[in-house]
mmCIF file of C-alpha atoms and ligand atoms in Angstrom:
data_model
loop_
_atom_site.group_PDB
_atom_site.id
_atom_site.type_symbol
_atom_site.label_atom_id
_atom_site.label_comp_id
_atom_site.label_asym_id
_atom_site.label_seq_id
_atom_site.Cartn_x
_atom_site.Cartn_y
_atom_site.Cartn_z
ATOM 1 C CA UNK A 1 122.830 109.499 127.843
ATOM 2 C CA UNK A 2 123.553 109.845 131.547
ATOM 3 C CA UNK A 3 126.948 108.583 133.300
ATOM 4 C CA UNK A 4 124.272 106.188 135.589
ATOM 5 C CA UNK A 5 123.551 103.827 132.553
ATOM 6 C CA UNK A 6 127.045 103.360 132.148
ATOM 7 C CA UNK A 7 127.842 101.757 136.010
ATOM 8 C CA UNK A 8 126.399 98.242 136.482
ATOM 9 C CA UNK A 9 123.870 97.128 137.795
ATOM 10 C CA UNK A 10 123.689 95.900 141.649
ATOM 11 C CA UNK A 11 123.510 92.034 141.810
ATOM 12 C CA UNK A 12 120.156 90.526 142.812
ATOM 13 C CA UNK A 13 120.104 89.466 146.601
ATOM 14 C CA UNK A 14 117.529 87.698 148.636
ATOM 15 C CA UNK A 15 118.456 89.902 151.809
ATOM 16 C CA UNK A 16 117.330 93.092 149.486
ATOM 17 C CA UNK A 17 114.302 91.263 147.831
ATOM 18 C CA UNK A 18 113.088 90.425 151.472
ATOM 19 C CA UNK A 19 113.783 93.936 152.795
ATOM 20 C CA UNK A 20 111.157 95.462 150.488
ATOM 21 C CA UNK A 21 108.805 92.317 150.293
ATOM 22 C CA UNK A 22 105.173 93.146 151.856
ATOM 23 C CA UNK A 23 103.841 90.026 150.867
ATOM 24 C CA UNK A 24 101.756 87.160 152.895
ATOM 25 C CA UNK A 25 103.084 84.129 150.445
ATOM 26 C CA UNK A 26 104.755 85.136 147.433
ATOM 27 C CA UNK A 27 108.815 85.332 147.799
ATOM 28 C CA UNK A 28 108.630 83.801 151.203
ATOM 29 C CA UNK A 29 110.466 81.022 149.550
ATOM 30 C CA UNK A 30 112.947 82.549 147.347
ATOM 31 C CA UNK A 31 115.164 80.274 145.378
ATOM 32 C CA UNK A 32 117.914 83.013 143.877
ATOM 33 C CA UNK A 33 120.032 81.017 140.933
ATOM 34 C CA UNK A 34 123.085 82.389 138.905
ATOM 35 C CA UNK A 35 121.932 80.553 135.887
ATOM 36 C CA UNK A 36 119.406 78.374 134.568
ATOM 37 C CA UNK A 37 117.863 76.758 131.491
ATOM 38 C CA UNK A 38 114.515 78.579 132.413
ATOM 39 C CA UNK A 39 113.179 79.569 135.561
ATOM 40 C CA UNK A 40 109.538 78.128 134.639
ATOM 41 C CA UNK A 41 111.378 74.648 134.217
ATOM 42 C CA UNK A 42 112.598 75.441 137.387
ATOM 43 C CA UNK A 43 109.507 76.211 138.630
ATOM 44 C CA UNK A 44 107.555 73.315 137.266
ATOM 45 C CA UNK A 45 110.148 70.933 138.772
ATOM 46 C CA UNK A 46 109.822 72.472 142.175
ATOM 47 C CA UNK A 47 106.038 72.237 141.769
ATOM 48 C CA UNK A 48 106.451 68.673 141.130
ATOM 49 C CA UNK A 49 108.659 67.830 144.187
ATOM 50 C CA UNK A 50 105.854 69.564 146.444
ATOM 51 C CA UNK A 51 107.284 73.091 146.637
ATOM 52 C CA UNK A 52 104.169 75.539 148.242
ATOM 53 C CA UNK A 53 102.334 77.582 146.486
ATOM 54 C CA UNK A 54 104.350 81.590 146.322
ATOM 55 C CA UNK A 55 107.506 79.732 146.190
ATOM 56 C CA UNK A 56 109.544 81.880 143.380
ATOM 57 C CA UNK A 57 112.715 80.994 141.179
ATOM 58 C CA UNK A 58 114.844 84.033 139.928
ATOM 59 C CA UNK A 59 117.832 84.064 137.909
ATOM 60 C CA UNK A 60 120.686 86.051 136.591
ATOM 61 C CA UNK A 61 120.744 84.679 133.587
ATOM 62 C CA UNK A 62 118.705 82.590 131.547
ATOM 63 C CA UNK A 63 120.324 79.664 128.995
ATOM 64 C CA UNK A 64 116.797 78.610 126.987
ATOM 65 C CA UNK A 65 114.568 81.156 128.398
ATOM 66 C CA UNK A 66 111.151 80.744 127.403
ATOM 67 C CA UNK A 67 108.569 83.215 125.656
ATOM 68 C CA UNK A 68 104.956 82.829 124.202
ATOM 69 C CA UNK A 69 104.334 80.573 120.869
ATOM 70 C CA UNK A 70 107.657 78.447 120.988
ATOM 71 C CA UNK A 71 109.736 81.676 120.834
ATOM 72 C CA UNK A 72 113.303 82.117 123.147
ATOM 73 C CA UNK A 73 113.177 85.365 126.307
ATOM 74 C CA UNK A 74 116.533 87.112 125.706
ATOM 75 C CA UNK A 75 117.965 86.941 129.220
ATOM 76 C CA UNK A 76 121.821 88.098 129.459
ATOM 77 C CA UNK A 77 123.382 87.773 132.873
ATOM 78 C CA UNK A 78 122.699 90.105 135.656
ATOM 79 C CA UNK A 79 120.563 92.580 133.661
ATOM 80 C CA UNK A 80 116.732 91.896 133.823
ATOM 81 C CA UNK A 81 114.227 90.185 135.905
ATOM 82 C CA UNK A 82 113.582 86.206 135.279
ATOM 83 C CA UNK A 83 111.392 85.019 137.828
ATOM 84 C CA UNK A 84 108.702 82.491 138.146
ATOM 85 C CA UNK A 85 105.952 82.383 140.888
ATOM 86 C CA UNK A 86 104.671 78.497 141.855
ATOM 87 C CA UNK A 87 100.177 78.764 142.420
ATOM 88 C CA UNK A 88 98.354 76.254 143.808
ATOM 89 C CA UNK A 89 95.298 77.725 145.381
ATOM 90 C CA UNK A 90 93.179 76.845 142.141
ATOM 91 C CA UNK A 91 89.421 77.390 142.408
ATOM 92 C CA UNK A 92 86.884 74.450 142.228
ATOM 93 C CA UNK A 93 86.850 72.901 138.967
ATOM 94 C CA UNK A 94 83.535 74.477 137.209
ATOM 95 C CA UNK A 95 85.799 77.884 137.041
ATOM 96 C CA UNK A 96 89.188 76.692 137.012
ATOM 97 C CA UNK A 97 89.348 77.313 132.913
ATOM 98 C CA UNK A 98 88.018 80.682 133.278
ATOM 99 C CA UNK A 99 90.553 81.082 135.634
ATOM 100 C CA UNK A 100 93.509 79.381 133.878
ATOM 101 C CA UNK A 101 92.677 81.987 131.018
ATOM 102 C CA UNK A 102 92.527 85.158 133.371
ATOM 103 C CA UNK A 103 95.611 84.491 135.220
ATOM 104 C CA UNK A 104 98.396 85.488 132.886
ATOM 105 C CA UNK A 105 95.914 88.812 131.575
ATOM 106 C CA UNK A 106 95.930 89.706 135.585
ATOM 107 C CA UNK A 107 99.682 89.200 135.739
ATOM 108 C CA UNK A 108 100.280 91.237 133.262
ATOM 109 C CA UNK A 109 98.505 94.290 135.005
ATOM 110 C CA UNK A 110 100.666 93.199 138.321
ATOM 111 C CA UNK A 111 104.221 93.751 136.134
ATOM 112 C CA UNK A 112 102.497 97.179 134.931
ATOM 113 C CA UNK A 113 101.633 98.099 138.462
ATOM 114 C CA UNK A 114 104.876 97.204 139.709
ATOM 115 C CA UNK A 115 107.286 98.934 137.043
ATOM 116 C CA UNK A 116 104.296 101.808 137.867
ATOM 117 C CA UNK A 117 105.437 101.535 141.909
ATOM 118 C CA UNK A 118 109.008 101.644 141.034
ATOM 119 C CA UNK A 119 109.564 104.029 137.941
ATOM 120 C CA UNK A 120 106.599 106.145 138.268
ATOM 121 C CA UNK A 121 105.831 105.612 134.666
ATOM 122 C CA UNK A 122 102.457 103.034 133.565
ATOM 123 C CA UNK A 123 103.473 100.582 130.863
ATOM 124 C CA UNK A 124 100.313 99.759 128.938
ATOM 125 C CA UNK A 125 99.373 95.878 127.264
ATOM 126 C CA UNK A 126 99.616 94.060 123.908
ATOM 127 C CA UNK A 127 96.982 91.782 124.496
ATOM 128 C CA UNK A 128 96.730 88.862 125.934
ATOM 129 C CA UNK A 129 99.474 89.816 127.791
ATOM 130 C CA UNK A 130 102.847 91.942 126.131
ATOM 131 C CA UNK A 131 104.279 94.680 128.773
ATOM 132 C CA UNK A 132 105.063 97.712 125.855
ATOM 133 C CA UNK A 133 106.126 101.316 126.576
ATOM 134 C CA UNK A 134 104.970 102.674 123.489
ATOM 135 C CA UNK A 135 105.231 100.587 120.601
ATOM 136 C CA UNK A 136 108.046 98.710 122.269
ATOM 137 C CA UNK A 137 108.222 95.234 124.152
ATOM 138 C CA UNK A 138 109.350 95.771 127.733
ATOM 139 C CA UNK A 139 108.358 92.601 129.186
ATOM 140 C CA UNK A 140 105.915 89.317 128.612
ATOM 141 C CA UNK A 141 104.636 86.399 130.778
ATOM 142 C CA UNK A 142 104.381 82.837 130.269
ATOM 143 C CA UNK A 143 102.135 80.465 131.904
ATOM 144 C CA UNK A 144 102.863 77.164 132.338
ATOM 145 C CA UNK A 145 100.786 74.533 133.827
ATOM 146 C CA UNK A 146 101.054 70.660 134.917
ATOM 147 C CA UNK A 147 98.195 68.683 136.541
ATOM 148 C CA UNK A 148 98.157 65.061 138.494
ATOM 149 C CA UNK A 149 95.578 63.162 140.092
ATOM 150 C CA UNK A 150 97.340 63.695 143.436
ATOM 151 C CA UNK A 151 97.940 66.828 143.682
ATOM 152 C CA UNK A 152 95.511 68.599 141.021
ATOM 153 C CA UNK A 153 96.548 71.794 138.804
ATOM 154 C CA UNK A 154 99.805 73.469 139.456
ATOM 155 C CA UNK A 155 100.354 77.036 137.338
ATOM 156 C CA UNK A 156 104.030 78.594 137.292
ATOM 157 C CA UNK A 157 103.468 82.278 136.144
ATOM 158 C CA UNK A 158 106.797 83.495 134.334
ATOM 159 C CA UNK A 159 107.676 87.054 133.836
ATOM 160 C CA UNK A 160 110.305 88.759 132.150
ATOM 161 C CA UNK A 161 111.186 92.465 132.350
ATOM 162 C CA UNK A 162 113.784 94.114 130.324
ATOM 163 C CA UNK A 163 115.161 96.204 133.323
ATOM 164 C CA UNK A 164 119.068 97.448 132.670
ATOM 165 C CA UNK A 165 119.632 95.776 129.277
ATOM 166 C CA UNK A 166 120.786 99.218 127.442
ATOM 167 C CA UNK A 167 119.289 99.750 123.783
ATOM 168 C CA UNK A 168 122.511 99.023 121.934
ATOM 169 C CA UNK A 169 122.884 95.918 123.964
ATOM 170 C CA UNK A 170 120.348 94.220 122.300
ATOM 171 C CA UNK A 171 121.025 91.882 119.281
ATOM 172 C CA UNK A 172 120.093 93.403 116.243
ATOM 173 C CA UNK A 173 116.886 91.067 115.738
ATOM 174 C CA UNK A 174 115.362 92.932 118.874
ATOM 175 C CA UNK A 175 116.819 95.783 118.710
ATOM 176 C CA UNK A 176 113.991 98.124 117.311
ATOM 177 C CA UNK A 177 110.921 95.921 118.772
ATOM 178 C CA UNK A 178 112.074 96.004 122.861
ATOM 179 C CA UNK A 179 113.096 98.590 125.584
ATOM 180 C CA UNK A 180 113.968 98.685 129.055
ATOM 181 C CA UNK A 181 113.509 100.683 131.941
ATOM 182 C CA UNK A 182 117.224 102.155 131.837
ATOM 183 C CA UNK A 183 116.435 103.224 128.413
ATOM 184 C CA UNK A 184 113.096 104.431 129.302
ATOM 185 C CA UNK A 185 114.068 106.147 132.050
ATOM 186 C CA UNK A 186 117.975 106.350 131.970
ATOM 187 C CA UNK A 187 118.219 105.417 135.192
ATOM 188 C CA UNK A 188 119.224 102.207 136.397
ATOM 189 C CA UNK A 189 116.547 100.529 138.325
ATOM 190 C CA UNK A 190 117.268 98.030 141.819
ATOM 191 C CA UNK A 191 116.397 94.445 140.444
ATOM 192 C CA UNK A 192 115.771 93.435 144.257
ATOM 193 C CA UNK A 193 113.531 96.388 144.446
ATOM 194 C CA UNK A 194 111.401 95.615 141.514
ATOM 195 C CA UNK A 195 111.003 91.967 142.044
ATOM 196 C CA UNK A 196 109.679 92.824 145.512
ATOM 197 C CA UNK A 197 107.388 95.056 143.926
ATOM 198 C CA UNK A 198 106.102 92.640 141.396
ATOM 199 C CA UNK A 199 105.493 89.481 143.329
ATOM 200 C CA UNK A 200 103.269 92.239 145.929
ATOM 201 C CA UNK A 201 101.781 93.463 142.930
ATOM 202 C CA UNK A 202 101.102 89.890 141.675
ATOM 203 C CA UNK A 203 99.836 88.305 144.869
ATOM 204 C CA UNK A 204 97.196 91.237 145.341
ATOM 205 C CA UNK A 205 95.952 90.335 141.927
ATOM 206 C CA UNK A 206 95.707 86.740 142.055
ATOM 207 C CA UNK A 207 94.012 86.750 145.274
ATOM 208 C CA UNK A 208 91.514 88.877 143.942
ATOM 209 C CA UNK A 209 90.827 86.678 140.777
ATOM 210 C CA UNK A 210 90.306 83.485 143.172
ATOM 211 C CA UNK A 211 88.031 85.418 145.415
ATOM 212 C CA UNK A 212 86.075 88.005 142.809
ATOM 213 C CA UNK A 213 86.330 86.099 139.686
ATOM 214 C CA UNK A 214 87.498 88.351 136.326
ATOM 215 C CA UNK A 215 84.330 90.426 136.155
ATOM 216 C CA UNK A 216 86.009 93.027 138.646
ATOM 217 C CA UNK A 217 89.198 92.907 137.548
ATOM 218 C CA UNK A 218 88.160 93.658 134.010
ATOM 219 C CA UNK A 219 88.011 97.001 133.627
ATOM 220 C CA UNK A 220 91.723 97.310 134.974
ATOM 221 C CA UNK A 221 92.809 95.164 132.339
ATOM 222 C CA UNK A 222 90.552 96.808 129.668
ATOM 223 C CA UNK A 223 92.092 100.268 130.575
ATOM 224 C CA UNK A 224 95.655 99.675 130.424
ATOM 225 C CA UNK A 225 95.095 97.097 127.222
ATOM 226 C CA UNK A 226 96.265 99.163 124.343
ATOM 227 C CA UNK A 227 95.469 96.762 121.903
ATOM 228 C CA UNK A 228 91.277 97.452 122.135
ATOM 229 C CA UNK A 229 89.940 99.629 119.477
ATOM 230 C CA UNK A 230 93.008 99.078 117.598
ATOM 231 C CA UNK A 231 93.567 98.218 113.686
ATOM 232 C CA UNK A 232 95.419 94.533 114.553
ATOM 233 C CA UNK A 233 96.751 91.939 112.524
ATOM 234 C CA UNK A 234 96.161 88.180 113.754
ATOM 235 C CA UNK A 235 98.800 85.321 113.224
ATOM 236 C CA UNK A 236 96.099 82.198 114.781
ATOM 237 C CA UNK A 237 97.973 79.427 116.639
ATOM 238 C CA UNK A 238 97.389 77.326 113.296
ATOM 239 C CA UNK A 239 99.315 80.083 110.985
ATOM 240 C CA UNK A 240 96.480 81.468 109.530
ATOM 241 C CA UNK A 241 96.060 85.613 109.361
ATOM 242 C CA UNK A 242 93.822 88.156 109.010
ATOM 243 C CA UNK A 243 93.459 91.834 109.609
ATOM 244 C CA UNK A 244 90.382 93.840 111.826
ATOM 245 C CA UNK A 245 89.534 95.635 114.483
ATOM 246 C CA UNK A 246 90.101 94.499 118.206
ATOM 247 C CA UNK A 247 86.814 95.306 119.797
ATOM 248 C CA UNK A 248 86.305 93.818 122.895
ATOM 249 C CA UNK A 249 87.033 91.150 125.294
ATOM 250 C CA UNK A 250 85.234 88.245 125.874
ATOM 251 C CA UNK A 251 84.387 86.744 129.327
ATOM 252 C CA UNK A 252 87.328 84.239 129.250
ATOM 253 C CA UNK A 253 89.664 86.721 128.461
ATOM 254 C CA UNK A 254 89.313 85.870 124.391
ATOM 255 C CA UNK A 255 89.845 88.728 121.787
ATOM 256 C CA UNK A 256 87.070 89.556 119.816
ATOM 257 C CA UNK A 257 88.188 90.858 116.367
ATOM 258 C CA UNK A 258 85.566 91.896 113.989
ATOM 259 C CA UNK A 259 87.593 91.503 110.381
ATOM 260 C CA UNK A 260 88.152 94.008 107.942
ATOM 261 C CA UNK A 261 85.840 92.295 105.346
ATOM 262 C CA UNK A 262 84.768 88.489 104.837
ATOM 263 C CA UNK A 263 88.351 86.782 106.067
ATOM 264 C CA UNK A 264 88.337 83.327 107.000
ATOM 265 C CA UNK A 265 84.779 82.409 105.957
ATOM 266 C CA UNK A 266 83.369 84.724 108.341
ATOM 267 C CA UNK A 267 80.382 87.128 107.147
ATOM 268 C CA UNK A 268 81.306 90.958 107.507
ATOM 269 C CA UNK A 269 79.548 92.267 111.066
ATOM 270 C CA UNK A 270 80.692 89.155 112.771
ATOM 271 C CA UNK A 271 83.706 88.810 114.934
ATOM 272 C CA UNK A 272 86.406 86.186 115.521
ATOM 273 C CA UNK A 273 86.925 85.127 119.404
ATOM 274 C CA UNK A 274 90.977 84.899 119.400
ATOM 275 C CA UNK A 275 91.582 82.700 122.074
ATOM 276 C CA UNK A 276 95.948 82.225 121.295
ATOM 277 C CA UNK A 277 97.531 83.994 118.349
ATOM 278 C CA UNK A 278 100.002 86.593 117.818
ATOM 279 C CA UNK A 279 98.910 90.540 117.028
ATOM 280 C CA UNK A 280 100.319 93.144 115.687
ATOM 281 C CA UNK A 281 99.003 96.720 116.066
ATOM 282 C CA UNK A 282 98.575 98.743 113.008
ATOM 283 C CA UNK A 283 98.680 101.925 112.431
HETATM 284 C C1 LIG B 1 106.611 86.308 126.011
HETATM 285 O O1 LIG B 1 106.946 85.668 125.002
HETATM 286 O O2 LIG B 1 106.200 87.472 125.910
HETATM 287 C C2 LIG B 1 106.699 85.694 127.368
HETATM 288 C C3 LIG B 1 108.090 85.793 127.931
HETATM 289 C C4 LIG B 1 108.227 85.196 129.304
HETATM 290 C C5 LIG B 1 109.671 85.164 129.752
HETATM 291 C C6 LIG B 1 109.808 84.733 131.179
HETATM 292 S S1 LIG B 1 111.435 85.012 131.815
HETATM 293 C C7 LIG B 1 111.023 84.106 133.246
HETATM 294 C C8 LIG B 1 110.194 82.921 132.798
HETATM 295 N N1 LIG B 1 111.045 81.814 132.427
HETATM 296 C C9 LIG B 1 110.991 81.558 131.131
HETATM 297 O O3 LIG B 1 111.645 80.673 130.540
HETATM 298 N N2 LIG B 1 110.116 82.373 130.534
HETATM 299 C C10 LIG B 1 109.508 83.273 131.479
#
C-alpha cells in the first residue's frame, strides 16, 4: 500500500472549501461542525429557523448519522464527507412529486461527477441512488423533507462519501460491502476539495431538474445506473421479496422489475414499479 495512506488526512476548512467553490448558491453559507448527531437534522433545523436555500452543514464526525430505510451512515471523525445541502426553490405544485422523486436520483449523478472531477475515476449507481465502485458501496444520499403552510416544502439532500476511511478501518459488518477513495485510489483525497466539487456538481444538476424537468436528465442517470438490465433481488418497504430483472425506469424515477416467474400475484410478462425498497444485484 503506499506510505500516503498512512499520513492523515488534512482537516476540513471553510477557507479551502471556498477557494475551490464555483458555485452561485450552494456553500455560500457554510456551517463547518466538529460533530453532530446528523448533519440532515442539522439541516432540517436550519431549514426551519429560515436558513436560505444552498445553505450546507458539514461535519467531522457524525454521532447517529443517517442512511436509507432506518439504517445508521458510518461516519468516524475527520475521514469522509457528511454534508447536507438546504433547497427551497421547489417547482409549482402539479410537478413537485415528480420532482421530490428525481432529486435524490440527480444527486446521486452530482457525487459521481464530482468524485469523477476529483479522482478521475466514474463511480457508477445502485439504484435509486447507492454511489458503488464495483460491487462496493462508496457513498449514498438521503433526502429528507419537511413542509408548512408558511413556508411550503423544504428538501435537505444528505450525502455521504467514504473518502480516507482505509479498508481495514472499517468494522467488520462493512468491511467487505464499502470502499473509499484512498482505497480505490491509494491516494488520499482533499475533503475541502471534494466537497467544493460536489455541491458545484450538485447545484448544476438541480438547477437543471427545476428548469428541464427529468426527461433530459434521464439518460445521464440511465447510463451510469448499473443496476438496469441486471438480475436484482427486491426487499419492498413492507418486507416482502422477490427476484427479476431491472428493466427500466419509470417516469418518476420508479424501478420497473419484471419478476422471474409469477411472484407476488403478478402474471409472468408484467413488471413491478419499485417505488422504495432495497436491491441487491445478482450475479
Ligand atoms: C444511504 O443509506 O445510502 C444514505 C446515506 C446518507 C448518509 C448521509 S451523511 C450526511 C447526511 N446526514 C445523515 O445523517 N445522513 C446523510
Amino acid at each position: 500500500m503506499p506510505a500516503s495512506t498512512h499520513l492523515s488526512p488534512a482537516p476540513l476548512t471553510a477557507e479551502a472549501v471556498r477557494g475551490a467553490l464555483w458555485t452561485k448558491a450552494y456553500g455560500r453559507t457554510l456551517h463547518l461542525l466538529e460533530e453532530t448527531p446528523s448533519t440532515n437534522g442539522a439541516a432540517l433545523t436550519l431549514a426551519q429557523e429560515g436558513a436560505e436555500d444552498g445553505t450546507v452543514v458539514v461535519a467531522e464526525r457524525q454521532t447517529a448519522g443517517r442512511g436509507r430505510l432506518g439504517r445508521g451512515w458510518y461516519s468516524p471523525r475527520g475521514e469522509n464527507l457528511y454534508c447536507s445541502v438546504i433547497l427551497r426553490r421547489t417547482p409549482a405544485s402539479e410537478r413537485l412529486s415528480e420532482w421530490l422523486s428525481w432529486v435524490p436520483l440527480v444527486s446521486a449523478v452530482a457525487a459521481a461527477r464530482a468524485v469523477q472531477d476529483v479522482t478521475g475515476s466514474l463511480p457508477s449507481l445502485k439504484w435509486p441512488n447507492d454511489i458503488l465502485v464495483g460491487p462496493r458501496k462508496l457513498g449514498g444520499v438521503l433526502c429528507e423533507s419537511s413542509s408548512s403552510r408558511t413556508s411550503g416544502t423544504v428538501v435537505v439532500v444528505g450525502i455521504g462519501l467514504n473518502v480516507n476511511t482505509r479498508q481495514e478501518a472499517f468494522p467488520d459488518d462493512l468491511r467487505d460491502l464499502a470502499t473509499s477513495l484512498v482505497s480505490e485510489t491509494g491516494r488520499l483525497v482533499d475533503r475541502s476539495v471534494l466537497l467544493a466539487a460536489l455541491l458545484g456538481r450538485l447545484e448544476e444538476r438541480h438547477e437543471a431538474l427545476l428548469a428541464v424537468g427529468p426527461a433530459q436528465l434521464m439518460p445521464e442517470y440511465k447510463a451510469l445506473c448499473a443496476t438496469l438490465g441486471r438480475a436484482v433481488r427486491i426487499t419492498l418497504a413492507g418486507g416482502e421479496i422477490f427476484q427479476g430483472r431491472a428493466d427500466s425506469l419509470g417516469t418518476d424515477g420508479s424501478l420497473r422489475v419484471v419478476p422471474e416467474s409469477a411472484q407476488l400475484g403478478k402474471p409472468a410478462g408484467g413488471f413491478v414499479e419499485v417505488r422504495a425498497g432495497d436491491v441487491v444485484h445478482l450475479r
